[in-house]
PDB file of C-alpha atoms in Angstrom:
ATOM      1  CA  UNK A  23      44.930  22.235 -21.239  1.00 54.00           C
ATOM      2  CA  UNK A  24      44.992  25.400 -18.983  1.00 58.00           C
ATOM      3  CA  UNK A  25      47.612  25.179 -16.558  1.00 61.00           C
ATOM      4  CA  UNK A  26      47.859  27.219 -13.349  1.00 62.00           C
ATOM      5  CA  UNK A  27      50.502  29.369 -12.605  1.00 71.00           C
ATOM      6  CA  UNK A  28      53.605  28.158 -10.154  1.00 75.00           C
ATOM      7  CA  UNK A  29      52.724  30.816  -7.682  1.00 76.00           C
ATOM      8  CA  UNK A  30      48.628  29.581  -7.179  1.00 63.00           C
ATOM      9  CA  UNK A  31      49.409  26.137  -7.447  1.00 68.00           C
ATOM     10  CA  UNK A  32      52.052  26.733  -4.709  1.00 69.00           C
ATOM     11  CA  UNK A  33      50.256  28.859  -2.811  1.00 58.00           C
ATOM     12  CA  UNK A  34      46.986  26.830  -3.066  1.00 53.00           C
ATOM     13  CA  UNK A  35      49.751  24.021  -1.889  1.00 61.00           C
ATOM     14  CA  UNK A  36      50.532  25.976   1.601  1.00 62.00           C
ATOM     15  CA  UNK A  37      46.914  26.286   2.144  1.00 60.00           C
ATOM     16  CA  UNK A  38      46.148  22.969   2.434  1.00 62.00           C
ATOM     17  CA  UNK A  39      49.611  21.868   4.528  1.00 61.00           C
ATOM     18  CA  UNK A  40      48.569  24.781   6.964  1.00 59.00           C
ATOM     19  CA  UNK A  41      45.162  23.413   6.838  1.00 66.00           C
ATOM     20  CA  UNK A  42      45.520  19.125   6.731  1.00 63.00           C
ATOM     21  CA  UNK A  43      49.197  19.355   8.701  1.00 63.00           C
ATOM     22  CA  UNK A  44      49.380  17.313  12.206  1.00 75.00           C
ATOM     23  CA  UNK A  45      49.774  20.771  14.664  1.00 90.00           C
ATOM     24  CA  UNK A  46      48.049  23.366  15.954  1.00 93.00           C
ATOM     25  CA  UNK A  47      48.179  26.830  13.900  1.00 95.00           C
ATOM     26  CA  UNK A  48      46.812  29.813  15.398  1.00 97.00           C
ATOM     27  CA  UNK A  49      48.092  33.953  14.093  1.00 97.00           C
ATOM     28  CA  UNK A  50      47.446  36.873  16.541  1.00 98.00           C
ATOM     29  CA  UNK A  51      47.664  40.070  15.952  1.00 97.00           C
ATOM     30  CA  UNK A  52      48.682  42.422  19.033  1.00 97.00           C
ATOM     31  CA  UNK A  53      45.454  42.959  20.496  1.00 98.00           C
ATOM     32  CA  UNK A  54      45.027  38.938  20.571  1.00 98.00           C
ATOM     33  CA  UNK A  55      42.644  38.807  18.170  1.00 98.00           C
ATOM     34  CA  UNK A  56      42.725  35.648  16.094  1.00 98.00           C
ATOM     35  CA  UNK A  57      44.003  35.837  12.314  1.00 97.00           C
ATOM     36  CA  UNK A  58      43.968  31.763  11.393  1.00 96.00           C
ATOM     37  CA  UNK A  59      42.917  28.701  13.073  1.00 96.00           C
ATOM     38  CA  UNK A  60      43.965  25.597  11.479  1.00 94.00           C
ATOM     39  CA  UNK A  61      42.037  22.436  10.861  1.00 93.00           C
ATOM     40  CA  UNK A  62      44.446  20.981  14.177  1.00 92.00           C
ATOM     41  CA  UNK A  63      42.875  23.196  16.157  1.00 94.00           C
ATOM     42  CA  UNK A  64      39.393  23.282  15.055  1.00 94.00           C
ATOM     43  CA  UNK A  65      39.758  18.701  15.492  1.00 90.00           C
ATOM     44  CA  UNK A  66      40.849  18.877  19.008  1.00 90.00           C
ATOM     45  CA  UNK A  67      38.727  22.428  20.150  1.00 92.00           C
ATOM     46  CA  UNK A  68      35.928  21.861  19.125  1.00 92.00           C
ATOM     47  CA  UNK A  69      35.596  25.336  18.034  1.00 95.00           C
ATOM     48  CA  UNK A  70      35.478  25.568  14.122  1.00 96.00           C
ATOM     49  CA  UNK A  71      37.015  28.816  11.928  1.00 95.00           C
ATOM     50  CA  UNK A  72      34.474  31.088  11.765  1.00 96.00           C
ATOM     51  CA  UNK A  73      34.048  31.164  15.232  1.00 97.00           C
ATOM     52  CA  UNK A  74      37.432  31.705  16.609  1.00 97.00           C
ATOM     53  CA  UNK A  75      38.706  34.222  13.454  1.00 97.00           C
ATOM     54  CA  UNK A  76      37.993  37.747  14.413  1.00 98.00           C
ATOM     55  CA  UNK A  77      37.649  36.707  18.317  1.00 98.00           C
ATOM     56  CA  UNK A  78      39.873  37.808  21.381  1.00 98.00           C
ATOM     57  CA  UNK A  79      41.830  35.091  22.074  1.00 98.00           C
ATOM     58  CA  UNK A  80      41.241  35.495  25.866  1.00 98.00           C
ATOM     59  CA  UNK A  81      37.231  35.577  25.016  1.00 96.00           C
ATOM     60  CA  UNK A  82      37.443  32.322  23.769  1.00 96.00           C
ATOM     61  CA  UNK A  83      40.050  29.978  25.731  1.00 95.00           C
ATOM     62  CA  UNK A  84      38.755  32.298  29.125  1.00 95.00           C
ATOM     63  CA  UNK A  85      41.281  29.860  31.368  1.00 92.00           C
ATOM     64  CA  UNK A  86      44.494  31.876  29.443  1.00 96.00           C
ATOM     65  CA  UNK A  87      45.412  34.044  31.823  1.00 96.00           C
ATOM     66  CA  UNK A  88      45.139  37.345  30.334  1.00 97.00           C
ATOM     67  CA  UNK A  89      48.557  38.595  32.235  1.00 97.00           C
ATOM     68  CA  UNK A  90      50.680  35.939  32.083  1.00 97.00           C
ATOM     69  CA  UNK A  91      50.380  35.194  28.150  1.00 97.00           C
ATOM     70  CA  UNK A  92      51.280  38.657  27.456  1.00 97.00           C
ATOM     71  CA  UNK A  93      54.225  38.366  29.231  1.00 97.00           C
ATOM     72  CA  UNK A  94      54.886  35.267  27.362  1.00 96.00           C
ATOM     73  CA  UNK A  95      54.333  37.235  23.848  1.00 97.00           C
ATOM     74  CA  UNK A  96      55.932  39.902  24.720  1.00 97.00           C
ATOM     75  CA  UNK A  97      59.443  39.176  23.693  1.00 97.00           C
ATOM     76  CA  UNK A  98      58.153  37.836  20.294  1.00 97.00           C
ATOM     77  CA  UNK A  99      56.380  41.404  19.271  1.00 97.00           C
ATOM     78  CA  UNK A 100      59.219  43.525  21.237  1.00 96.00           C
ATOM     79  CA  UNK A 101      62.724  41.516  19.783  1.00 96.00           C
ATOM     80  CA  UNK A 102      61.153  39.441  17.076  1.00 96.00           C
ATOM     81  CA  UNK A 103      62.199  36.335  18.781  1.00 96.00           C
ATOM     82  CA  UNK A 104      60.209  32.789  19.859  1.00 97.00           C
ATOM     83  CA  UNK A 105      58.589  31.755  23.488  1.00 97.00           C
ATOM     84  CA  UNK A 106      57.638  28.924  24.829  1.00 97.00           C
ATOM     85  CA  UNK A 107      54.911  27.154  26.326  1.00 96.00           C
ATOM     86  CA  UNK A 108      55.894  23.719  27.373  1.00 95.00           C
ATOM     87  CA  UNK A 109      53.273  21.253  29.260  1.00 94.00           C
ATOM     88  CA  UNK A 110      56.390  20.165  31.965  1.00 93.00           C
ATOM     89  CA  UNK A 111      55.555  24.008  33.518  1.00 92.00           C
ATOM     90  CA  UNK A 112      51.959  24.569  31.830  1.00 93.00           C
ATOM     91  CA  UNK A 113      50.250  21.412  30.709  1.00 92.00           C
ATOM     92  CA  UNK A 114      48.247  23.110  28.463  1.00 93.00           C
ATOM     93  CA  UNK A 115      48.341  26.667  26.804  1.00 95.00           C
ATOM     94  CA  UNK A 116      44.640  25.507  24.820  1.00 93.00           C
ATOM     95  CA  UNK A 117      42.193  23.299  27.265  1.00 88.00           C
ATOM     96  CA  UNK A 118      41.395  20.113  24.135  1.00 82.00           C
ATOM     97  CA  UNK A 119      39.558  16.821  24.292  1.00 75.00           C
ATOM     98  CA  UNK A 120      42.293  14.520  23.979  1.00 73.00           C
ATOM     99  CA  UNK A 121      41.231  12.326  21.095  1.00 68.00           C
ATOM    100  CA  UNK A 122      44.070   9.516  20.713  1.00 63.00           C
ATOM    101  CA  UNK A 123      43.174   6.112  20.876  1.00 61.00           C
ATOM    102  CA  UNK A 124      46.276   4.979  22.400  1.00 59.00           C
ATOM    103  CA  UNK A 125      47.113   7.243  24.509  1.00 47.00           C
ATOM    104  CA  UNK A 126      43.372   8.056  26.062  1.00 61.00           C
ATOM    105  CA  UNK A 127      44.861   7.652  29.897  1.00 73.00           C
ATOM    106  CA  UNK A 128      44.964  11.712  29.798  1.00 78.00           C
ATOM    107  CA  UNK A 129      41.887  13.576  30.334  1.00 80.00           C
ATOM    108  CA  UNK A 130      43.294  15.780  28.220  1.00 85.00           C
ATOM    109  CA  UNK A 131      45.840  16.905  25.128  1.00 90.00           C
ATOM    110  CA  UNK A 132      48.970  18.142  27.109  1.00 92.00           C
ATOM    111  CA  UNK A 133      51.101  20.526  24.978  1.00 94.00           C
ATOM    112  CA  UNK A 134      54.418  22.125  23.633  1.00 97.00           C
ATOM    113  CA  UNK A 135      53.698  25.683  22.771  1.00 97.00           C
ATOM    114  CA  UNK A 136      55.861  27.975  20.489  1.00 98.00           C
ATOM    115  CA  UNK A 137      54.893  31.383  20.525  1.00 98.00           C
ATOM    116  CA  UNK A 138      56.962  33.030  16.913  1.00 97.00           C
ATOM    117  CA  UNK A 139      57.082  35.929  15.796  1.00 97.00           C
ATOM    118  CA  UNK A 140      56.130  36.981  11.506  1.00 96.00           C
ATOM    119  CA  UNK A 141      57.755  39.834   9.976  1.00 92.00           C
ATOM    120  CA  UNK A 142      56.320  42.173   8.017  1.00 89.00           C
ATOM    121  CA  UNK A 143      58.246  43.027   4.634  1.00 89.00           C
ATOM    122  CA  UNK A 144      59.197  46.316   7.243  1.00 90.00           C
ATOM    123  CA  UNK A 145      61.030  44.486   9.600  1.00 89.00           C
ATOM    124  CA  UNK A 146      58.026  44.640  11.776  1.00 93.00           C
ATOM    125  CA  UNK A 147      55.561  42.128  13.949  1.00 96.00           C
ATOM    126  CA  UNK A 148      53.042  42.986  13.997  1.00 96.00           C
ATOM    127  CA  UNK A 149      51.664  39.167  14.170  1.00 97.00           C
ATOM    128  CA  UNK A 150      52.737  35.952  15.626  1.00 97.00           C
ATOM    129  CA  UNK A 151      52.070  32.575  14.837  1.00 96.00           C
ATOM    130  CA  UNK A 152      51.405  29.870  17.018  1.00 97.00           C
ATOM    131  CA  UNK A 153      52.528  26.256  16.440  1.00 97.00           C
ATOM    132  CA  UNK A 154      50.854  24.200  19.270  1.00 96.00           C
ATOM    133  CA  UNK A 155      52.080  20.083  19.783  1.00 95.00           C
ATOM    134  CA  UNK A 156      50.329  17.351  20.773  1.00 92.00           C
ATOM    135  CA  UNK A 157      52.775  16.163  23.967  1.00 91.00           C
ATOM    136  CA  UNK A 158      50.415  13.765  25.766  1.00 88.00           C
ATOM    137  CA  UNK A 159      52.197  10.665  24.353  1.00 84.00           C
ATOM    138  CA  UNK A 160      55.423  11.434  26.187  1.00 88.00           C
ATOM    139  CA  UNK A 161      54.226  13.275  28.694  1.00 86.00           C
ATOM    140  CA  UNK A 162      52.694   9.970  29.607  1.00 83.00           C
ATOM    141  CA  UNK A 163      55.558   8.170  28.818  1.00 83.00           C
ATOM    142  CA  UNK A 164      57.600  10.146  31.252  1.00 82.00           C
ATOM    143  CA  UNK A 165      54.836  10.285  33.959  1.00 76.00           C
ATOM    144  CA  UNK A 166      54.811   6.369  34.013  1.00 57.00           C
ATOM    145  CA  UNK A 167      58.461   6.309  34.137  1.00 44.00           C
ATOM    146  CA  UNK A 168      58.607   8.621  36.928  1.00 49.00           C
ATOM    147  CA  UNK A 169      55.458   6.888  38.363  1.00 45.00           C
TER     148      UNK A 169
END
C-alpha cells in the first residue's frame, strides 16, 4: 500500500485546519491585496475566496478607513510586531452578519483582530496575516453587565 510522504500529509492537514478553524484568517501583502481568505471569512462575510483573493482589501470592504488601517499595519510591516483592533475601540473590521443563534441580539459580529507579521526566510516582512475572532458574545455580556 502506498503512503503519502509525511510532509505532504502535514501540508494537507495545515490547509484543512486553515479552512475549518473557528477564526478568520486573511493574508495581505504591502499593497493590501488579499492572498488567503479562509472558510470562516467566507461563512461570515458571504464573500467567496475566488471573489476575495487578488482583490484590494479597501475595494472589498470600503467601510474600512484606508488611512486608519494602514497606520495600524505600519508597525507590522516595518517593525515586525503585532498590532490589534479590539471591539471596544472599533466594533468590527469586517462588517459581517452575526450568525450565532445564541447571540442574535447583535446586528453584526463584533470582532477582535490581531495583525501578525509573516517573516520570510530572509527575515523580511512582505505579508501580514489577520486573525479575526468573533467577540459578539463577550460584547453582549459586557453590555448587559454595564447596562
